[in-house]
mmCIF file of C-alpha atoms in Angstrom:
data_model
loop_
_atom_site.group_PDB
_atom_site.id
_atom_site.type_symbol
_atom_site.label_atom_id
_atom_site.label_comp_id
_atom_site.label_asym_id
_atom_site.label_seq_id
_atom_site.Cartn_x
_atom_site.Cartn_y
_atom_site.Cartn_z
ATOM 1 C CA UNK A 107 -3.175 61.975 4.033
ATOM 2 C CA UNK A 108 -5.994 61.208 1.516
ATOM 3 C CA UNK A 109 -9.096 60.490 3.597
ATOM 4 C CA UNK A 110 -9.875 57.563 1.454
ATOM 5 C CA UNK A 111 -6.808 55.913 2.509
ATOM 6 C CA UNK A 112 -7.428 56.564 6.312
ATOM 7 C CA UNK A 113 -8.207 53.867 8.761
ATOM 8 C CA UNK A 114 -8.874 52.758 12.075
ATOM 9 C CA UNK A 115 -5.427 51.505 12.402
ATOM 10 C CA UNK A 116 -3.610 55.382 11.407
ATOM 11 C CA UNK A 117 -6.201 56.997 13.982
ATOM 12 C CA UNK A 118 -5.465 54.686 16.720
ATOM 13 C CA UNK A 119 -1.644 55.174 16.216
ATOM 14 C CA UNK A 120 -1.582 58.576 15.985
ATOM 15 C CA UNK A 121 -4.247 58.953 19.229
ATOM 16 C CA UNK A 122 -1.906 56.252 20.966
ATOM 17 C CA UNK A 123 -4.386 53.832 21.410
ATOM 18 C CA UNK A 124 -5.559 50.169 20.688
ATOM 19 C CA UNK A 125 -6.915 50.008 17.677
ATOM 20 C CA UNK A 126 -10.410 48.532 19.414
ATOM 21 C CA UNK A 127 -10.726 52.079 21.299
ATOM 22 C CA UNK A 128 -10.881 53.534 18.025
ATOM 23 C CA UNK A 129 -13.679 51.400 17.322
ATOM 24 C CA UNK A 130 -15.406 51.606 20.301
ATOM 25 C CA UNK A 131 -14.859 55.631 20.580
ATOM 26 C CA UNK A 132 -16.014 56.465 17.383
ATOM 27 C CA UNK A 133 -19.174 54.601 17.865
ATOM 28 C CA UNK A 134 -19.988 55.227 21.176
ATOM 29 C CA UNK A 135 -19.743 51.886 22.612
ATOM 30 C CA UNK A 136 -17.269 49.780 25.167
ATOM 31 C CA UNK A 137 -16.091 51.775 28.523
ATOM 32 C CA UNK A 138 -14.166 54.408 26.414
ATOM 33 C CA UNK A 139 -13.454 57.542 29.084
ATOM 34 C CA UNK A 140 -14.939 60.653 27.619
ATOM 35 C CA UNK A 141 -11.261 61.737 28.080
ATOM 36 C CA UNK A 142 -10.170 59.431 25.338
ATOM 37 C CA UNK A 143 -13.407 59.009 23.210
ATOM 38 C CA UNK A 144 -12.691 62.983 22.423
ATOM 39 C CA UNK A 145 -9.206 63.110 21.897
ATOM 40 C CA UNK A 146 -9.817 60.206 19.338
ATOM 41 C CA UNK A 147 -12.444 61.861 17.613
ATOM 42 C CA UNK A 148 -10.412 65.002 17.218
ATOM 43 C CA UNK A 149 -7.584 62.538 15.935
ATOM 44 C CA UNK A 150 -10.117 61.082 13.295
ATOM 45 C CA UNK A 151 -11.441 64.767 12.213
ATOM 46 C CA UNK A 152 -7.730 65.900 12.079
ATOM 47 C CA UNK A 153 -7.029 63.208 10.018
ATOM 48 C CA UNK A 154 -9.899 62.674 7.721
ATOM 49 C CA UNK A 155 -11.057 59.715 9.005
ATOM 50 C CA UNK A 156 -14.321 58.660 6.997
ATOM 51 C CA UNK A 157 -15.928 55.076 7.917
ATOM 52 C CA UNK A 158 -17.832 53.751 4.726
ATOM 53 C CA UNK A 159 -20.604 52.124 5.152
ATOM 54 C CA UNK A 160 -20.020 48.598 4.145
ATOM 55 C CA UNK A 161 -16.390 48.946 6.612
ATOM 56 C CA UNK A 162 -19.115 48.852 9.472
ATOM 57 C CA UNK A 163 -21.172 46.239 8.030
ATOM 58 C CA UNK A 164 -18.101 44.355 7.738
ATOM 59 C CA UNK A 165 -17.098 44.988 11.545
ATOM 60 C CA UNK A 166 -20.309 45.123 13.189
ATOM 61 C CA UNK A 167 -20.184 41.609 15.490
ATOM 62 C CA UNK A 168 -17.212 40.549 14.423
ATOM 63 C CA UNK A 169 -13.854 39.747 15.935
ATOM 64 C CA UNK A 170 -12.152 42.443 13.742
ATOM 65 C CA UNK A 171 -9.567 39.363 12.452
ATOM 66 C CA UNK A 172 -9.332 37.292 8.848
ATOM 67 C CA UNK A 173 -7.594 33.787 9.451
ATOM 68 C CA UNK A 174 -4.424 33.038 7.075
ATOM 69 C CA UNK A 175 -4.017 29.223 6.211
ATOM 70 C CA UNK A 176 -1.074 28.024 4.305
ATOM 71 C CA UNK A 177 0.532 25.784 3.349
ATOM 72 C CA UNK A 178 2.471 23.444 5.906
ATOM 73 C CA UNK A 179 5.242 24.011 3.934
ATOM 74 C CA UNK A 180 5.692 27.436 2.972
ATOM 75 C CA UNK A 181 7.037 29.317 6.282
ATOM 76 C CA UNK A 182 10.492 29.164 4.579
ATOM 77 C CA UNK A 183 9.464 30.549 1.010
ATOM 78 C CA UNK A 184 9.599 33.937 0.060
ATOM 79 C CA UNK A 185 6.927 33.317 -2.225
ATOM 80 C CA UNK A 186 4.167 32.619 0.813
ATOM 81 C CA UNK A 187 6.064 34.896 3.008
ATOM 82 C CA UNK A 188 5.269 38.299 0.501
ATOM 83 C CA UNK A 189 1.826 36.854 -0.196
ATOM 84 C CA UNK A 190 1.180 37.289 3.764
ATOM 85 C CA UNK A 191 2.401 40.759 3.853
ATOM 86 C CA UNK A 192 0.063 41.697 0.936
ATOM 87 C CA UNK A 193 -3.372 39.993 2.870
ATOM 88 C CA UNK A 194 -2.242 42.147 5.774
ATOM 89 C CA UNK A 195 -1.194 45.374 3.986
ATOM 90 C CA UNK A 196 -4.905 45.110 2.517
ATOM 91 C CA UNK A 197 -6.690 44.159 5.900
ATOM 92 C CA UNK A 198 -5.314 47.150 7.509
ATOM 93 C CA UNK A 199 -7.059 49.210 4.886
ATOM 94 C CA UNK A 200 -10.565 47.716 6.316
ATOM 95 C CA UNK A 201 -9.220 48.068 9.959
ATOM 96 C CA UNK A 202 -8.801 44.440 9.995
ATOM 97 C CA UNK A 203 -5.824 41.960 11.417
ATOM 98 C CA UNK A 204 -4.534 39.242 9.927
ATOM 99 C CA UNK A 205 -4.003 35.884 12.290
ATOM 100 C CA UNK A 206 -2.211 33.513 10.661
ATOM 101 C CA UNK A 207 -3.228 29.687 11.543
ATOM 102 C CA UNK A 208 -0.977 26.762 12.646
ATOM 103 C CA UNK A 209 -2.308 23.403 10.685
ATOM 104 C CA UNK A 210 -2.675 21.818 14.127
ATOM 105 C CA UNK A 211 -5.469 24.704 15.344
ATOM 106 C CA UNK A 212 -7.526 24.526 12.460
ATOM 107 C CA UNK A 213 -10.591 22.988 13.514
ATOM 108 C CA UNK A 214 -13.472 24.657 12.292
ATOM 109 C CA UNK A 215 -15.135 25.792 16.146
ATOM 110 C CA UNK A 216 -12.589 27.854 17.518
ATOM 111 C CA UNK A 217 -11.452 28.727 14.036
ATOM 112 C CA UNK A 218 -15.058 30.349 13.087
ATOM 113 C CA UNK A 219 -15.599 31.849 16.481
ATOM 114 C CA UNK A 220 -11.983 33.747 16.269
ATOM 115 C CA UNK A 221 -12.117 35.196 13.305
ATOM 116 C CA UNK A 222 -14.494 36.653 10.687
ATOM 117 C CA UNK A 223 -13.399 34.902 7.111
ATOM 118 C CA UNK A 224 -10.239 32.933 6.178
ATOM 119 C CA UNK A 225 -7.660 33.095 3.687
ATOM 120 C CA UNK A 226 -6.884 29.501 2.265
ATOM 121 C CA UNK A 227 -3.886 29.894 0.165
ATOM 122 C CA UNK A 228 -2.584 26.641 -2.333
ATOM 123 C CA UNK A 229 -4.844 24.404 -0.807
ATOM 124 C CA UNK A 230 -3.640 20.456 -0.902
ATOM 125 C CA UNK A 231 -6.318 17.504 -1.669
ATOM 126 C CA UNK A 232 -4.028 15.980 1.094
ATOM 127 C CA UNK A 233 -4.567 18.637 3.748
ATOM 128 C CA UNK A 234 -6.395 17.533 6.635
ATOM 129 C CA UNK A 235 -7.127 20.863 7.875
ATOM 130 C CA UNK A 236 -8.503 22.292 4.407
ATOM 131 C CA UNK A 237 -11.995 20.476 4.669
ATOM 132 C CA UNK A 238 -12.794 22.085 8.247
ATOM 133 C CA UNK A 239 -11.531 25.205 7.186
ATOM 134 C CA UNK A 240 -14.195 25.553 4.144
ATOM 135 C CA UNK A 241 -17.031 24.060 6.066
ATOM 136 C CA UNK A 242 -15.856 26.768 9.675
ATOM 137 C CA UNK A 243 -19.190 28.603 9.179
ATOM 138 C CA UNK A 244 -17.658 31.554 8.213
ATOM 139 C CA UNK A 245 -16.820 32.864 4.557
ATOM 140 C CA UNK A 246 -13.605 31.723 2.816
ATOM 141 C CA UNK A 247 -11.153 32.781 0.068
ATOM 142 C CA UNK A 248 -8.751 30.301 -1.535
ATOM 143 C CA UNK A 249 -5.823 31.357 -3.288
ATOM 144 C CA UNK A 250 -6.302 28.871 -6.370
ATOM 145 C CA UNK A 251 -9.064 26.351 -6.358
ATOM 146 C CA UNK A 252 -9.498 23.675 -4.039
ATOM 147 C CA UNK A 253 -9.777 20.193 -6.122
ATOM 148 C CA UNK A 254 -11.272 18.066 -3.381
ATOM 149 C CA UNK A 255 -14.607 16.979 -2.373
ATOM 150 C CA UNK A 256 -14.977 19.398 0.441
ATOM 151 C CA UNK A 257 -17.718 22.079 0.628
ATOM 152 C CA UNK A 258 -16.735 25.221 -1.841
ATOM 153 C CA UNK A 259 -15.025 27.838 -1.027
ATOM 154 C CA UNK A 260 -16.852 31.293 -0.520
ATOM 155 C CA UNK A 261 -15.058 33.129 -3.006
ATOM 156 C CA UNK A 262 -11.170 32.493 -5.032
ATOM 157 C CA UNK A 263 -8.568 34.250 -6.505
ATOM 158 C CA UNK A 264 -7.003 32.417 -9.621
ATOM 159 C CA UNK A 265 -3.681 32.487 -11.656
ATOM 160 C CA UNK A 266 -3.612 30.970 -15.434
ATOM 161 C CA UNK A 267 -0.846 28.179 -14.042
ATOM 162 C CA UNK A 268 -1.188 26.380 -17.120
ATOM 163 C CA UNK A 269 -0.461 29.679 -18.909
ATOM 164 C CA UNK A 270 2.457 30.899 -17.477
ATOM 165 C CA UNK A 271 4.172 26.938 -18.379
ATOM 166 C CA UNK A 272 3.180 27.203 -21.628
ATOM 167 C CA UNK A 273 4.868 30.621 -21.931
ATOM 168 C CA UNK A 274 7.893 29.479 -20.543
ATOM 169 C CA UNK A 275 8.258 26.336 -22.572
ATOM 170 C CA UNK A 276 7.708 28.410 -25.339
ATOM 171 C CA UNK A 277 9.944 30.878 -24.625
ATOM 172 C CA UNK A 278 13.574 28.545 -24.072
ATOM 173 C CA UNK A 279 11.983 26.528 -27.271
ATOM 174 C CA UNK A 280 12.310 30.056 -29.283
ATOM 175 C CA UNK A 281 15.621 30.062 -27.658
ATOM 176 C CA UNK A 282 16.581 27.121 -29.392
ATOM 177 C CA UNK A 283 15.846 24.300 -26.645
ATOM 178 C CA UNK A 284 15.029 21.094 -28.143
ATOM 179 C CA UNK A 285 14.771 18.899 -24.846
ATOM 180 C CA UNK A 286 13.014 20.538 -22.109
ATOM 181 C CA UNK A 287 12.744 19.727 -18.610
ATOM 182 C CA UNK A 288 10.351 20.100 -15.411
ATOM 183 C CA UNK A 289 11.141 19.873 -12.473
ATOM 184 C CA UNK A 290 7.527 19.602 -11.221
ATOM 185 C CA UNK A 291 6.315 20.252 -8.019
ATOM 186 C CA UNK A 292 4.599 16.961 -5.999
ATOM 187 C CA UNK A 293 1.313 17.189 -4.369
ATOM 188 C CA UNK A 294 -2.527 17.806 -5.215
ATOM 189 C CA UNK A 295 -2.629 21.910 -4.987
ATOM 190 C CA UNK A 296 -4.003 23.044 -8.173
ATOM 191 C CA UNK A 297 -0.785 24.437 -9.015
ATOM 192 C CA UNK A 298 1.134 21.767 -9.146
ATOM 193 C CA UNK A 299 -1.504 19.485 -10.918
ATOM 194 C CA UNK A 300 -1.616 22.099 -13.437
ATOM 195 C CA UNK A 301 1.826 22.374 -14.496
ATOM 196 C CA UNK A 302 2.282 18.664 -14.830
ATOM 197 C CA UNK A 303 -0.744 18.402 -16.651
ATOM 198 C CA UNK A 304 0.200 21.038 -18.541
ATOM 199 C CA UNK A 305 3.991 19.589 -19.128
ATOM 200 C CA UNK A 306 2.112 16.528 -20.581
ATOM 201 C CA UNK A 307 -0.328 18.636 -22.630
ATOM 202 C CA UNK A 308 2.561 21.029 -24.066
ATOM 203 C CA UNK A 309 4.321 18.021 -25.452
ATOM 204 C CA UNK A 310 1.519 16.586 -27.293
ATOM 205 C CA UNK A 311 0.516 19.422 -29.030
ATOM 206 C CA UNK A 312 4.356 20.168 -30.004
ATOM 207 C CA UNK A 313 5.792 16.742 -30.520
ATOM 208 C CA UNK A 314 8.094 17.097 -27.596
ATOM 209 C CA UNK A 315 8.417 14.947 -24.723
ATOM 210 C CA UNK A 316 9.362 16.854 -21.468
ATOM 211 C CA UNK A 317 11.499 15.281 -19.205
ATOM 212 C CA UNK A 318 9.274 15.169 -16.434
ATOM 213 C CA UNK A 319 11.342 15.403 -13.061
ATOM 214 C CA UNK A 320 9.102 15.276 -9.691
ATOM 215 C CA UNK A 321 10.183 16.859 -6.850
ATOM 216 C CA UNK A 322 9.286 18.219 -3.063
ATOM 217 C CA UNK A 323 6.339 20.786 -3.360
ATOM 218 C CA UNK A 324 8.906 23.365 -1.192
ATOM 219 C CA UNK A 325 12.298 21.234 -2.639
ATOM 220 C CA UNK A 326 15.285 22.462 -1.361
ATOM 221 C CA UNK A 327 18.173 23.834 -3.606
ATOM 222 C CA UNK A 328 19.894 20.884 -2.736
ATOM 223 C CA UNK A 329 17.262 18.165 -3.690
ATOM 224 C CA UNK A 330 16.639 20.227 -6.962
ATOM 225 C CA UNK A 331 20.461 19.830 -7.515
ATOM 226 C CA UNK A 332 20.466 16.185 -7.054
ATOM 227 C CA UNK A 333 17.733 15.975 -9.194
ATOM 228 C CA UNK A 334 19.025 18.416 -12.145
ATOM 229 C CA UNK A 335 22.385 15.954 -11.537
ATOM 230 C CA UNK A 336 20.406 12.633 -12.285
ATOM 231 C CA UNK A 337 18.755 14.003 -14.968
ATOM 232 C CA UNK A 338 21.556 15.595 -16.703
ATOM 233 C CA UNK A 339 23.548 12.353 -16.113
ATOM 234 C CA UNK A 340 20.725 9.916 -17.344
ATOM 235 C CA UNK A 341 19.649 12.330 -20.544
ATOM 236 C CA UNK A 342 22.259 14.386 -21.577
ATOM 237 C CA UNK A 343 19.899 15.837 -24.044
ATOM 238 C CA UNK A 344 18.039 17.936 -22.080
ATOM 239 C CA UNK A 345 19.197 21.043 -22.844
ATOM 240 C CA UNK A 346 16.459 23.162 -20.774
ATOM 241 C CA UNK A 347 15.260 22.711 -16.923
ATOM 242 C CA UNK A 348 12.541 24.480 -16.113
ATOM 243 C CA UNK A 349 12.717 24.458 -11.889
ATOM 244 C CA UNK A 350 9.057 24.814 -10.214
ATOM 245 C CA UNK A 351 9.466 25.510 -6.492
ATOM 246 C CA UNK A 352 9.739 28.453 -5.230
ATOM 247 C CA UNK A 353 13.927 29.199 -4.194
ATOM 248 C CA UNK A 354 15.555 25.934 -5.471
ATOM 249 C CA UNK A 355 17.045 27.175 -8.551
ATOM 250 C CA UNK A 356 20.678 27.721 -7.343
ATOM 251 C CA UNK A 357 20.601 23.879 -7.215
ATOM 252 C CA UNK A 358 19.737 23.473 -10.471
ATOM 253 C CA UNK A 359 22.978 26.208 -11.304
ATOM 254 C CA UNK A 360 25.182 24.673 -9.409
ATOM 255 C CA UNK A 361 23.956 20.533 -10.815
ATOM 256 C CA UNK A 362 24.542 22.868 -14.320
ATOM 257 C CA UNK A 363 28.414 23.382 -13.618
ATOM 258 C CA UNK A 364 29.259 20.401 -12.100
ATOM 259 C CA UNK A 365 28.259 18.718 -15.324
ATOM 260 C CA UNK A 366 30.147 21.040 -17.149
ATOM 261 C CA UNK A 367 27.127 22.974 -18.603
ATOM 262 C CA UNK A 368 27.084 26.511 -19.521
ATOM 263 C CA UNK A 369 23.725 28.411 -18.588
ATOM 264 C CA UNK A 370 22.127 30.112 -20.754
ATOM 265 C CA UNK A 371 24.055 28.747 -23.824
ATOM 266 C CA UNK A 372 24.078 24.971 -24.074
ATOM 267 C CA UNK A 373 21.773 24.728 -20.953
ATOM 268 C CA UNK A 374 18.459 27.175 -20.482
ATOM 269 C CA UNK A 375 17.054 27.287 -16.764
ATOM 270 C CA UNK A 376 14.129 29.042 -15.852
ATOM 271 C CA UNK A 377 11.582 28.912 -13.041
ATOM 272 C CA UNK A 378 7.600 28.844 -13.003
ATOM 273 C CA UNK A 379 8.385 31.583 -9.057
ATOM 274 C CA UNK A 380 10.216 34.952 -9.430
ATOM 275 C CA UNK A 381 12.015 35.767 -5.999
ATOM 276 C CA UNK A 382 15.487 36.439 -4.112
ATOM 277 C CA UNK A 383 16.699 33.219 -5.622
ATOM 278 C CA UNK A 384 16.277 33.704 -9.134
ATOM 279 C CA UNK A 385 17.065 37.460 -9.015
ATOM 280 C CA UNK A 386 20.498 37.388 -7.586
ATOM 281 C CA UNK A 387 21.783 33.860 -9.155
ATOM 282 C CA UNK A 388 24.816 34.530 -11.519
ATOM 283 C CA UNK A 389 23.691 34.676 -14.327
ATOM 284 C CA UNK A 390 19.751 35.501 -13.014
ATOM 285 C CA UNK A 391 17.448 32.839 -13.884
ATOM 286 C CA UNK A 392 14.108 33.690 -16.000
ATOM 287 C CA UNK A 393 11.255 33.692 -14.365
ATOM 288 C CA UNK A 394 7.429 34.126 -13.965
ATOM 289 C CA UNK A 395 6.501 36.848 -11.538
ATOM 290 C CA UNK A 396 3.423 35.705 -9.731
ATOM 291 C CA UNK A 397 3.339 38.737 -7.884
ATOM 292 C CA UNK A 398 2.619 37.233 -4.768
ATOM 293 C CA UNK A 399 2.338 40.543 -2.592
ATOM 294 C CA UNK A 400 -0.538 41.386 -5.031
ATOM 295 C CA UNK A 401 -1.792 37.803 -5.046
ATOM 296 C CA UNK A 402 -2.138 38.167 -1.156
ATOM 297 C CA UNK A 403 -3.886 41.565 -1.578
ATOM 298 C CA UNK A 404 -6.043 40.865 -3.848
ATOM 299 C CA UNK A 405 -7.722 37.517 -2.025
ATOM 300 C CA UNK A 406 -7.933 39.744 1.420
ATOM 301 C CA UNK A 407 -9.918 42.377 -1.004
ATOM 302 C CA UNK A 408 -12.134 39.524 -2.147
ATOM 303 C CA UNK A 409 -12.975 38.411 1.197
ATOM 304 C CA UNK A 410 -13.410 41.393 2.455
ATOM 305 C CA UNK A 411 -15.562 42.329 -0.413
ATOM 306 C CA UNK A 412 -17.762 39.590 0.526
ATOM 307 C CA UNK A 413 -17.889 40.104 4.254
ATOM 308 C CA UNK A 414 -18.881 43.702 3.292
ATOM 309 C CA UNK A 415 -21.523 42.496 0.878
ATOM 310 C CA UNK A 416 -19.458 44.300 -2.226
ATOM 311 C CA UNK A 417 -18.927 40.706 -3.764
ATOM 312 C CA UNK A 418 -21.638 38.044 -4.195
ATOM 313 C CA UNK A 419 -20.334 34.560 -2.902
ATOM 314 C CA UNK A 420 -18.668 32.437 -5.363
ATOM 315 C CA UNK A 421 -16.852 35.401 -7.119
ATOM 316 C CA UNK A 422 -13.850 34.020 -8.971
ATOM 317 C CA UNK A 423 -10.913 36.904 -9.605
ATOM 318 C CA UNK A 424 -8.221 36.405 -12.167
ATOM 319 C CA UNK A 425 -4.678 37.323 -11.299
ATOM 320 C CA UNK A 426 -1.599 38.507 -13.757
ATOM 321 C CA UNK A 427 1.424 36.971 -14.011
ATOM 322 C CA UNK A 428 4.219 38.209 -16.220
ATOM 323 C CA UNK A 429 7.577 36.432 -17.533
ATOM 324 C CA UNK A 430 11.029 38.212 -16.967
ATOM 325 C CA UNK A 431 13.331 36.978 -19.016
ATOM 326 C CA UNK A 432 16.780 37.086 -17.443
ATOM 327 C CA UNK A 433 20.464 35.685 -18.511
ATOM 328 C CA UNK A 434 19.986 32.149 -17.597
ATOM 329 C CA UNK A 435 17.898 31.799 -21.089
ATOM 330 C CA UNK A 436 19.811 33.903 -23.093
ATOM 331 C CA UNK A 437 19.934 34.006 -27.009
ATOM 332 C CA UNK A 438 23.507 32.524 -28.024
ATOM 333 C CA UNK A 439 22.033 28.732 -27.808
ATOM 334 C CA UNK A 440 19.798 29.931 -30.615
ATOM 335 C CA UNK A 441 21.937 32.172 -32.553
ATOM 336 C CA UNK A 442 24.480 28.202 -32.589
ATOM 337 C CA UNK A 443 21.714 26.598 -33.749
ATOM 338 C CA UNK A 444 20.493 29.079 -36.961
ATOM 339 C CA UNK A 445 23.925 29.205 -38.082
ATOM 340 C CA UNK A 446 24.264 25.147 -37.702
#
């Protein structure tokens, strides 16, 4: 194993104890028999085991734990779900566990004295909880910006939202769309003000409207099919739907046939989240990969980085997206148009 990728956690499993003896052993502290405190120690040499510095900064009187906040909504999303994994994968690597709050425990005392820095992911103007959180006492990371009134956030990680739209509305107008759609997420996170400000903004500058459909921050496949239905009924130009939310896209498919549409040739669907639902959709539905495993790694890195003093407070990080174009946009809706 490459000692750089060594932690507390791979010692304590392989010594078959709690990750806290580890600690405790390898720095002579707690009631650790001498029993145990050597057999860990051999563990560590054995396996290359090499505490930095800033790791023990970072643990030194601390509860060992970085809180996970997110949104009320998002325990059924994919997108939220791999995020998670990817704060904990990365926590692990600073010996570090991951507790992930409920919105009804998130009052700033036993919040700040539990853990040692929290992870605010897609935080909501209308979120009760996201105000204590930022002013717990302890430093936070938000994944995207925070566009209320509350204290700042210690440190955030940041996607181009308005970006990724722009490329997508680009992309099914190359493709020959003429009357694009969003379904548009509802709510004050910053990424779903920026992708209806950035539906708005896209227009202008083109000389398009786009339909402008809002729906539930986490909708459903079946309330984006009603939706895609009412809109396809009511403007039977539209000839692109561009889904937000995360894993409602097979609504929009299925709204698609039922009004006698053909995807990807007389009616382009793509979706501003990658995931299981646009990946195994017949035909598979374009998409922007946010990444979201990544995402979640790289805002535990941050705050870690700042616990550790590796980051100043108020770093910002960028974070890439990329556009996988799939079936569900495909080329013969142009090809009828340049011949026409």
């Amino acid at each position: 194993m490459n000692p750089r990728t060594v932690t507390l956690l791979d010692v304590a499993r392989a010594a078959g104890v709690s990750k806290s003896t580890v600690s405790d052993a390898l720095q002579g502290s707690g009631r650790v028999a001498k029993a145990t405190r050597d057999r860990v120690r051999a563990v560590a040499e054995e396996l290359g085991y090499r505490p930095n510095s800033a790791a023990r900064r970072l643990r030194h009187a601390s509860t060992g734990a970085l809180g996970l906040h997110l949104p009320q909504t998002a325990t059924r999303l994919d997108y939220y779900m791999n995020l998670a994994f990817g704060a904990v994968a990365r926590a692990q690597d600073e010996g570090l566990d991951v507790v992930l709050l409920a919105p009804a425990g998130a009052a700033s005392g036993p919040v700040a004295s539990r853990v040692d820095g929290l992870l605010v992911i897609d935080p909501e103007v209308g979120d009760r909880a996201v105000p204590g959180l930022l002013d717990a006492g302890v430093p936070v990371v938000t994944g995207e910006r925070y566009l209320g009134p509350a204290t700042g956030p210690s440190g955030a990680v940041v996607c181009d939202n308005a970006a990724s739209l722009t490329a997508l509305l680009d992309h099914v107008t190359e493709r020959g769309a003429r009357r694009p759609a969003l379904l548009a997420p509802a709510g004050t996170s910053a990424w779903a003000t920026a992708l209806r400000a950035t539906a708005a903004s896209w227009g202008g500058t083109h000389g398009v409207e786009v339909a402008l459909r809002t729906v539930p921050f986490a909708a459903t496949p079946a309330e984006a099919e009603e939706t895609t239905g009412a809109l396809l009924a009511a403007d039977p130009a539209v000839d692109a739907v561009i889904c937000a939310p995360d894993g409602s896209t097979p609504g929009v498919l299925r709204a698609a046939t039922a009004h006698g549409r053909q995807v990807g040739a007389d009616l382009l669907v793509a979706s501003c989240v990658d995931g299981t639902a646009t990946r195994g959709t017949d035909p598979a539905v374009t998409a922007v990969d946010l990444r979201p495993a990544a995402y979640g790694r790289a805002c535990a890195e941050l705050l870690c980085d700042i616990l550790a003093g590796r980051a100043a407070a108020d770093t910002v990080r960028d974070h890439a997206w990329s556009l996988e174009v799939r079936a569900s946009t495909g080329s013969s809706r142009k090809r009828k148009l340049d011949q026409d």
